[in-house]
Tab-separated table of C-alpha atoms in Angstrom:
chain	number	residue	atom	x	y	z
Y	4	MET	CA	-139.932	49.010	71.612
Y	5	ALA	CA	-136.457	48.563	70.186
Y	6	GLN	CA	-133.578	46.318	71.179
Y	7	ALA	CA	-130.564	48.276	72.359
Y	8	GLU	CA	-127.605	46.365	70.957
Y	9	LYS	CA	-125.084	49.109	70.347
Y	10	GLU	CA	-124.497	52.286	72.319
Y	11	ASN	CA	-121.565	54.691	72.032
Y	12	GLY	CA	-119.902	52.384	69.538
Y	13	THR	CA	-119.797	49.447	71.944
Y	14	ASP	CA	-121.449	46.095	71.320
Y	15	LEU	CA	-123.939	45.386	74.101
Y	16	PRO	CA	-126.236	42.478	74.952
Y	17	SER	CA	-129.730	42.902	73.550
Y	18	THR	CA	-131.938	44.840	75.980
Y	19	PRO	CA	-135.562	45.996	75.524
Y	20	TYR	CA	-135.436	49.740	74.967
Y	21	TRP	CA	-138.047	52.497	74.683
Y	22	ARG	CA	-136.987	55.966	73.520
Y	23	ILE	CA	-139.418	58.694	74.617
Y	24	ASP	CA	-138.937	62.442	74.194
Y	25	PRO	CA	-141.028	64.105	76.922
Y	26	GLU	CA	-140.770	67.439	75.104
Y	27	THR	CA	-142.858	66.105	72.223
Y	28	MET	CA	-145.483	64.423	74.387
Y	29	SER	CA	-148.152	67.078	74.848
Y	30	ALA	CA	-150.820	64.759	76.266
Y	31	PRO	CA	-150.112	62.809	79.517
Y	32	SER	CA	-152.448	60.023	78.368
Y	33	LYS	CA	-150.359	59.557	75.225
Y	34	LEU	CA	-147.196	59.397	77.299
Y	35	LYS	CA	-148.699	56.662	79.479
Y	36	GLU	CA	-149.735	54.753	76.367
Y	37	GLU	CA	-146.157	54.822	75.125
Y	38	LEU	CA	-145.005	53.363	78.441
Y	39	GLN	CA	-147.524	50.553	78.814
Y	40	GLU	CA	-145.099	47.800	77.844
Y	41	ALA	CA	-142.472	48.937	80.353
Y	42	ALA	CA	-145.171	49.429	83.014
Y	43	ALA	CA	-146.476	45.897	82.449
Y	44	LEU	CA	-142.996	44.509	82.989
Y	45	LEU	CA	-142.741	46.431	86.267
Y	46	ARG	CA	-146.096	45.082	87.420
Y	47	GLY	CA	-144.969	41.571	86.545
Y	48	GLY	CA	-141.853	41.736	88.709
Y	49	GLY	CA	-139.438	43.043	86.087
Y	50	VAL	CA	-136.602	45.527	86.553
Y	51	ILE	CA	-136.764	48.657	84.383
Y	52	ALA	CA	-134.370	51.610	84.157
Y	53	PHE	CA	-136.052	55.001	83.720
Y	54	PRO	CA	-135.162	58.700	83.790
Y	55	THR	CA	-135.809	61.065	86.679
Y	56	GLU	CA	-134.815	64.696	87.084
Y	57	THR	CA	-131.789	63.581	89.144
Y	58	VAL	CA	-130.257	60.433	87.594
Y	59	TYR	CA	-131.597	57.293	85.921
Y	60	GLY	CA	-133.225	54.907	88.386
Y	61	LEU	CA	-133.437	51.118	88.315
Y	62	GLY	CA	-137.036	50.402	89.248
Y	63	ALA	CA	-138.879	47.389	90.645
Y	64	ASP	CA	-142.176	46.819	92.456
Y	65	ALA	CA	-141.292	47.801	96.031
Y	66	ARG	CA	-143.764	45.227	97.383
Y	67	SER	CA	-142.093	42.266	95.675
Y	68	THR	CA	-139.039	40.779	97.350
Y	69	SER	CA	-138.072	38.808	94.239
Y	70	ALA	CA	-138.224	41.960	92.095
Y	71	VAL	CA	-136.199	43.972	94.601
Y	72	GLU	CA	-133.633	41.183	94.863
Y	73	ALA	CA	-133.258	41.353	91.091
Y	74	VAL	CA	-132.289	45.027	91.488
Y	75	PHE	CA	-129.611	44.137	94.045
Y	76	ALA	CA	-128.337	41.370	91.786
Y	77	ALA	CA	-128.146	43.593	88.694
Y	78	LYS	CA	-126.311	46.347	90.569
Y	79	GLY	CA	-124.134	44.145	92.763
Y	80	ARG	CA	-125.426	46.349	95.591
Y	81	PRO	CA	-124.861	45.583	99.317
Y	82	SER	CA	-128.098	44.301	100.811
Y	83	ASP	CA	-127.910	46.493	103.938
Y	84	ASN	CA	-128.235	49.662	101.861
Y	85	PRO	CA	-131.898	50.798	101.834
Y	86	LEU	CA	-133.740	51.763	98.657
Y	87	ILE	CA	-135.843	54.845	97.935
Y	88	VAL	CA	-139.463	54.267	96.960
Y	89	HIS	CA	-140.816	56.459	94.147
Y	90	ILE	CA	-144.479	57.455	93.910
Y	91	SER	CA	-146.486	59.441	91.373
Y	92	ASP	CA	-149.086	60.941	93.731
Y	93	ASP	CA	-148.926	61.737	97.440
Y	94	SER	CA	-152.179	59.833	97.994
Y	95	GLN	CA	-150.004	56.709	97.749
Y	96	LEU	CA	-148.386	57.622	101.057
Y	97	ASP	CA	-151.419	56.350	102.978
Y	98	GLY	CA	-150.648	52.743	102.183
Y	99	LEU	CA	-146.875	52.983	102.628
Y	100	VAL	CA	-146.151	54.963	105.816
Y	101	GLN	CA	-147.675	55.147	109.272
Y	102	HIS	CA	-147.980	58.916	109.424
Y	103	VAL	CA	-146.725	62.160	107.899
Y	104	GLY	CA	-145.896	64.885	110.412
Y	105	THR	CA	-146.377	68.620	110.035
Y	106	THR	CA	-142.783	69.356	109.042
Y	107	ALA	CA	-142.673	66.522	106.514
Y	108	ARG	CA	-145.923	67.751	104.999
Y	109	ARG	CA	-144.528	71.270	104.648
Y	110	LEU	CA	-141.506	69.916	102.804
Y	111	MET	CA	-143.624	67.806	100.478
Y	112	ASP	CA	-146.040	70.630	99.721
Y	113	ALA	CA	-143.183	72.973	98.855
Y	114	LEU	CA	-140.680	70.657	97.186
Y	115	TRP	CA	-142.587	67.740	95.613
Y	116	PRO	CA	-142.370	66.722	92.876
Y	117	GLY	CA	-138.647	67.265	93.051
Y	118	PRO	CA	-135.259	65.918	94.157
Y	119	LEU	CA	-136.239	65.407	97.803
Y	120	THR	CA	-136.558	62.096	99.667
Y	121	VAL	CA	-138.299	62.118	103.041
Y	122	VAL	CA	-137.614	59.267	105.488
Y	123	LEU	CA	-140.832	58.241	107.243
Y	124	PRO	CA	-142.013	55.414	109.545
Y	125	VAL	CA	-142.878	52.509	107.278
Y	126	GLN	CA	-146.236	50.725	107.321
Y	127	PRO	CA	-145.575	47.137	108.475
Y	128	ASP	CA	-145.885	44.248	106.027
Y	129	VAL	CA	-146.472	46.373	102.917
Y	130	LEU	CA	-143.043	46.787	101.347
Y	131	SER	CA	-140.423	44.129	100.835
Y	132	PRO	CA	-138.055	44.031	103.820
Y	133	ARG	CA	-135.231	44.259	101.279
Y	134	VAL	CA	-136.359	47.817	100.510
Y	135	THR	CA	-135.939	49.041	104.090
Y	136	ALA	CA	-132.856	46.898	104.863
Y	137	GLY	CA	-134.434	45.952	108.168
Y	138	LEU	CA	-135.127	49.512	109.295
Y	139	ASP	CA	-138.510	50.734	110.579
Y	140	THR	CA	-138.399	53.649	108.144
Y	141	VAL	CA	-138.515	54.130	104.387
Y	142	GLY	CA	-137.400	56.949	102.105
Y	143	ILE	CA	-140.137	58.208	99.772
Y	144	ARG	CA	-139.905	60.668	96.907
Y	145	MET	CA	-141.961	61.942	93.977
Y	146	PRO	CA	-139.700	62.599	90.982
Y	147	ASP	CA	-140.111	65.737	88.896
Y	148	HIS	CA	-139.981	64.064	85.485
Y	149	PRO	CA	-142.996	63.421	83.235
Y	150	VAL	CA	-141.714	60.060	82.015
Y	151	ALA	CA	-140.990	58.809	85.540
Y	152	LEU	CA	-144.364	59.943	86.859
Y	153	ALA	CA	-146.237	58.411	83.927
Y	154	LEU	CA	-144.360	55.107	84.229
Y	155	ILE	CA	-145.030	54.834	87.977
Y	156	GLU	CA	-148.701	55.689	87.524
Y	157	ALA	CA	-149.129	53.243	84.644
Y	158	SER	CA	-147.420	50.457	86.607
Y	159	GLY	CA	-149.844	50.800	89.512
Y	160	CYS	CA	-147.148	50.038	92.082
Y	161	PRO	CA	-144.722	51.917	94.325
Y	162	VAL	CA	-141.347	51.706	92.617
Y	163	ALA	CA	-138.156	51.045	94.557
Y	164	ALA	CA	-135.350	52.564	92.522
Y	165	PRO	CA	-131.686	53.136	93.294
Y	166	SER	CA	-129.503	54.640	90.578
Y	167	ALA	CA	-129.298	52.470	87.449
Y	168	ASN	CA	-125.592	51.660	87.517
Y	169	ARG	CA	-123.331	48.946	88.810
Y	170	SER	CA	-122.748	49.579	92.508
Y	171	GLY	CA	-119.826	51.908	93.091
Y	172	ARG	CA	-119.809	53.311	89.548
Y	173	PRO	CA	-120.721	56.906	88.667
Y	174	SER	CA	-124.490	57.300	88.522
Y	175	PRO	CA	-126.061	57.410	85.036
Y	176	THR	CA	-127.333	60.672	83.592
Y	177	LEU	CA	-127.939	59.205	80.119
Y	178	ALA	CA	-129.602	55.980	78.988
Y	179	GLY	CA	-126.281	55.103	77.371
Y	180	HIS	CA	-124.640	55.089	80.789
Y	181	VAL	CA	-127.247	52.561	81.977
Y	182	LEU	CA	-126.531	50.302	79.030
Y	183	GLU	CA	-122.781	50.494	79.621
Y	184	ASP	CA	-123.261	49.027	83.098
Y	185	LEU	CA	-126.404	46.903	82.931
Y	186	ALA	CA	-127.206	45.853	79.353
Y	187	GLY	CA	-128.357	42.250	79.288
Y	188	SER	CA	-128.907	42.066	83.057
Y	189	ILE	CA	-132.167	44.047	83.343
Y	190	ASP	CA	-135.577	43.828	81.670
Y	191	GLY	CA	-135.519	47.147	79.830
Y	192	VAL	CA	-134.474	50.783	79.600
Y	193	VAL	CA	-136.768	53.773	79.113
Y	194	ASP	CA	-134.705	56.516	77.449
Y	195	GLY	CA	-136.044	59.963	78.270
Y	196	GLY	CA	-132.914	61.890	77.330
Y	197	ALA	CA	-130.403	63.547	79.624
Y	198	THR	CA	-131.364	64.096	83.254
Y	199	GLY	CA	-131.580	67.633	84.578
Y	200	VAL	CA	-130.148	67.981	88.083
Y	201	GLY	CA	-127.469	65.318	87.603
Y	202	LEU	CA	-127.075	64.448	91.302
Y	203	GLU	CA	-129.294	62.222	93.417
Y	204	SER	CA	-132.043	63.553	95.659
Y	205	THR	CA	-131.515	65.147	99.040
Y	206	VAL	CA	-132.523	62.699	101.794
Y	207	VAL	CA	-133.956	64.082	105.038
Y	208	GLN	CA	-135.409	62.738	108.266
Y	209	ILE	CA	-137.528	64.635	110.787
Y	210	LEU	CA	-136.342	64.294	114.389
Y	211	ASP	CA	-138.559	64.083	117.455
Y	212	ASP	CA	-138.007	67.788	118.183
Y	213	GLY	CA	-139.329	68.681	114.722
Y	214	SER	CA	-135.952	69.672	113.274
Y	215	VAL	CA	-134.700	68.305	109.947
Y	216	THR	CA	-131.569	66.202	109.540
Y	217	VAL	CA	-130.021	65.859	106.094
Y	218	LEU	CA	-128.831	62.283	105.648
Y	219	ARG	CA	-127.611	62.888	102.098
Y	220	PRO	CA	-127.158	66.279	100.398
Y	221	GLY	CA	-128.531	66.495	96.879
Y	222	GLY	CA	-130.611	68.524	94.456
Y	223	VAL	CA	-132.444	70.434	97.205
Y	224	THR	CA	-130.144	72.704	99.216
Y	225	LEU	CA	-130.124	73.298	102.968
Y	226	GLU	CA	-131.330	76.830	102.328
Y	227	GLN	CA	-134.344	75.577	100.382
Y	228	LEU	CA	-135.122	73.040	103.091
Y	229	SER	CA	-134.939	75.632	105.838
Y	230	GLN	CA	-137.206	78.018	103.966
Y	231	ALA	CA	-139.787	75.309	103.258
Y	232	ALA	CA	-139.746	73.652	106.682
Y	233	GLY	CA	-139.554	76.736	108.877
Y	234	VAL	CA	-137.471	74.760	111.398
Y	235	PRO	CA	-133.733	74.188	111.977
Y	236	VAL	CA	-131.968	72.029	109.373
Y	237	HIS	CA	-128.749	70.160	110.187
Y	238	LEU	CA	-126.319	67.886	108.366
Y	239	ASP	CA	-126.006	64.388	109.800
Y	240	PRO	CA	-122.558	64.011	111.471
Y	241	ALA	CA	-122.009	60.798	109.476
Y	242	LEU	CA	-121.664	62.886	106.319
Y	243	ILE	CA	-118.261	64.137	107.410
Y	244	ALA	CA	-117.001	60.811	108.717
Y	245	ALA	CA	-114.167	59.282	106.743
Y	246	ALA	CA	-114.882	56.294	104.550
Y	247	GLY	CA	-113.707	53.019	106.027
Y	248	SER	CA	-113.965	54.240	109.605
Y	249	GLY	CA	-115.021	50.780	110.717
Y	250	SER	CA	-118.501	51.781	111.826
Y	251	GLU	CA	-120.931	48.897	111.894
Y	252	LEU	CA	-124.024	51.083	112.050
Y	253	ALA	CA	-126.577	50.322	109.363
Y	254	PRO	CA	-126.957	53.174	106.856
Y	255	ARG	CA	-130.210	55.110	107.323
Y	256	ALA	CA	-130.286	56.307	103.729
Y	257	PRO	CA	-128.697	55.318	100.404
Y	258	GLY	CA	-125.092	56.411	99.995
Y	259	MET	CA	-124.229	56.802	103.687
Y	260	LYS	CA	-121.932	53.804	104.144
Y	261	TYR	CA	-120.145	52.738	100.977
Y	262	THR	CA	-117.833	54.301	98.421
Y	263	HIS	CA	-119.878	55.334	95.407
Y	264	TYR	CA	-119.605	57.087	92.060
Y	265	ALA	CA	-115.965	56.060	91.576
Y	266	PRO	CA	-114.111	56.042	88.258
Y	267	LYS	CA	-111.706	53.178	87.557
Y	268	GLY	CA	-108.665	55.404	87.908
Y	269	THR	CA	-107.343	56.853	91.161
Y	270	LEU	CA	-109.130	60.099	92.037
Y	271	CYS	CA	-107.997	62.695	94.566
Y	272	ILE	CA	-109.467	66.097	95.427
Y	273	VAL	CA	-107.129	69.053	95.938
Y	274	THR	CA	-108.224	72.008	98.019
Y	275	GLY	CA	-106.626	75.066	99.594
Y	276	ASP	CA	-107.141	78.723	100.409
Y	277	SER	CA	-105.278	79.932	97.323
Y	278	PRO	CA	-106.667	78.952	93.878
Y	279	SER	CA	-103.286	79.648	92.284
Y	280	GLU	CA	-101.540	77.367	94.785
Y	281	VAL	CA	-104.089	74.624	94.069
Y	282	SER	CA	-103.685	74.908	90.304
Y	283	GLU	CA	-99.876	74.940	90.573
Y	284	TRP	CA	-99.917	71.805	92.742
Y	285	ILE	CA	-102.320	70.017	90.398
Y	286	SER	CA	-100.295	71.003	87.317
Y	287	GLY	CA	-97.065	69.781	88.882
Y	288	SER	CA	-98.586	66.477	89.975
Y	289	LEU	CA	-100.099	65.859	86.540
Y	290	GLN	CA	-96.754	66.590	84.900
Y	291	LYS	CA	-94.918	64.152	87.188
Y	292	ALA	CA	-97.480	61.403	86.563
Y	293	ALA	CA	-97.317	61.926	82.814
Y	294	ALA	CA	-93.524	61.695	82.920
Y	295	ASP	CA	-93.953	58.256	84.498
Y	296	GLY	CA	-96.160	57.164	81.592
Y	297	VAL	CA	-99.426	57.431	83.515
Y	298	ARG	CA	-102.544	58.613	81.689
Y	299	THR	CA	-103.791	61.691	83.532
Y	300	GLY	CA	-107.074	63.534	83.933
Y	301	VAL	CA	-108.351	66.629	85.688
Y	302	LEU	CA	-111.768	67.917	86.748
Y	303	ALA	CA	-111.659	71.697	86.865
Y	304	PHE	CA	-113.785	74.804	86.902
Y	305	ASP	CA	-113.742	77.179	83.953
Y	306	GLU	CA	-111.965	79.898	85.934
Y	307	HIS	CA	-108.808	77.730	86.060
Y	308	ILE	CA	-109.152	75.071	83.379
Y	309	SER	CA	-106.743	76.725	80.917
Y	310	ARG	CA	-103.920	76.166	83.422
Y	311	TYR	CA	-103.953	72.381	83.035
Y	312	HIS	CA	-102.467	69.875	80.615
Y	313	ALA	CA	-103.651	66.261	80.819
Y	314	ASP	CA	-104.840	63.384	78.653
Y	315	CYS	CA	-108.449	64.169	79.619
Y	316	ILE	CA	-109.644	67.558	80.875
Y	317	GLU	CA	-113.288	67.828	81.945
Y	318	SER	CA	-114.954	71.163	82.683
Y	319	LEU	CA	-117.317	71.406	85.662
Y	320	GLY	CA	-118.525	74.803	84.469
Y	321	SER	CA	-118.132	78.049	86.351
Y	322	LEU	CA	-117.764	78.345	90.113
Y	323	SER	CA	-120.553	80.912	89.893
Y	324	ASP	CA	-122.995	78.280	88.542
Y	325	LEU	CA	-122.652	75.048	90.510
Y	326	GLY	CA	-125.769	73.677	88.847
Y	327	THR	CA	-123.571	73.026	85.819
Y	328	ALA	CA	-121.067	71.100	87.932
Y	329	ALA	CA	-123.867	68.972	89.391
Y	330	HIS	CA	-125.197	68.252	85.906
Y	331	ARG	CA	-121.796	67.350	84.456
Y	332	LEU	CA	-120.036	65.519	87.302
Y	333	TYR	CA	-121.019	61.887	86.693
Y	334	ALA	CA	-120.646	62.120	82.925
Y	335	ALA	CA	-117.192	63.634	83.463
Y	336	LEU	CA	-116.167	60.722	85.696
Y	337	ARG	CA	-117.412	58.255	83.095
Y	338	ARG	CA	-115.475	60.115	80.418
Y	339	MET	CA	-112.303	59.437	82.407
Y	340	ASP	CA	-113.018	55.717	82.138
Y	341	GLU	CA	-113.687	55.975	78.404
Y	342	GLU	CA	-110.265	57.589	77.985
Y	343	HIS	CA	-108.592	54.957	80.213
Y	344	ILE	CA	-107.364	57.576	82.672
Y	345	GLU	CA	-105.332	56.163	85.547
Y	346	PHE	CA	-104.692	59.253	87.712
Y	347	ILE	CA	-107.283	61.996	88.221
Y	348	LEU	CA	-107.104	65.204	90.218
Y	349	SER	CA	-110.132	67.381	90.920
Y	350	GLU	CA	-110.561	70.930	92.076
Y	351	ALA	CA	-112.955	71.562	94.964
Y	352	CYS	CA	-115.712	74.112	95.477
Y	353	LEU	CA	-117.220	75.785	98.516
Y	354	GLU	CA	-119.820	73.664	100.278
Y	355	ASP	CA	-122.607	76.221	100.035
Y	356	GLY	CA	-125.890	75.441	98.277
Y	357	LEU	CA	-125.354	72.699	95.691
Y	358	GLY	CA	-121.673	72.714	96.606
Y	359	ALA	CA	-122.454	70.500	99.610
Y	360	ALA	CA	-123.863	67.774	97.346
Y	361	ILE	CA	-121.096	68.131	94.749
Y	362	MET	CA	-118.343	67.770	97.337
Y	363	ASN	CA	-120.175	64.881	99.018
Y	364	ARG	CA	-120.192	62.977	95.723
Y	365	LEU	CA	-116.605	63.885	94.893
Y	366	ARG	CA	-115.378	62.694	98.296
Y	367	LYS	CA	-117.278	59.437	97.857
Y	368	ALA	CA	-115.824	58.964	94.367
Y	369	ALA	CA	-112.329	59.646	95.723
Y	370	GLY	CA	-112.730	57.306	98.709
Y	371	GLN	CA	-112.337	60.391	100.945
Y	372	GLU	CA	-108.859	61.117	99.514
Y	373	VAL	CA	-108.528	64.882	99.856
Y	374	ILE	CA	-105.301	66.867	99.777
Y	375	HIS	CA	-105.488	70.017	101.871
Y	376	LEU	CA	-102.501	72.102	100.791
Y	377	GLY	CA	-100.444	73.048	103.780
Y	378	SER	CA	-101.862	70.050	105.663
Y	379	GLN	CA	-101.749	66.292	105.279
Y	380	MET	CA	-103.687	64.005	103.010
Y	381	ARG	CA	-106.676	62.337	104.604
């Protein structure tokens, strides 16, 4: 174990830190041995950040209210936002949920381990009520990352883990991002390198008629869900509701109610039928802001990125490969903060496949501020 005291050139409070390269760990038993110290802290009620294939999670024993409350305190997270419970083997489901239906089992068999969270009826009096936020359900997932699976197994407990960032900030895809937000306020960080998918898991719930509702789009697409489940798959209507609508309904999954992923500067998405019209509007707006002395930034796809001039220009990759955009998005938003960008404009993409998750996160980061050219801002 090392003490992480400096990351990205910034002085940080001392934080226990374990650097593990899963590519060099050929034997699972050796990997678990490397993680024993972090696992012991988890078992003892500590809060540990660790890598998954989506983003870094901030883990605690899901059965311990004091441990889970420490997660909320570190993140500054609203207490009515439920947490996802991470497991390392589906045999753990027996002690956590009341039952697993046919459709849920199909999804798990096809897509676990992986970026899929399934909301199931919770077993009473097993998990901390802070995990479920008072609901009678709980979201469960099995991450597709050797370090995460080994840590959960070695800890011997189900691990409640939201993203390892201050609430509202872009989710962390590097251990350095975790330290920027949480150094000195958590019990340790397991550094397993950069995450793969870059966006959080897809969250689904099975309805009484057997169909699947997507509560949060993510690393598993609607097409993949439909193929695995063999039943209709629908987006929850709440996903298209504007932020700040005044709804008092409790969120059924993480990320449904509050603004998330936001940079410190003002972010707005620009969309329209004509890519050239979009790029012209963005270029003009950036130029006007710069003339007023405002530091400007743009998130753009490679097909159009050469058209822009700004203080910080971040590529989301090609429109033909949205996996790159998913992988880069949060790091790009954090880069805007590093460069002290005050005004940010982002291109949009079609909401097919991973595009649904990318646009969901962008809208959240922008507080639902989207400019539809030829229409009005909403």
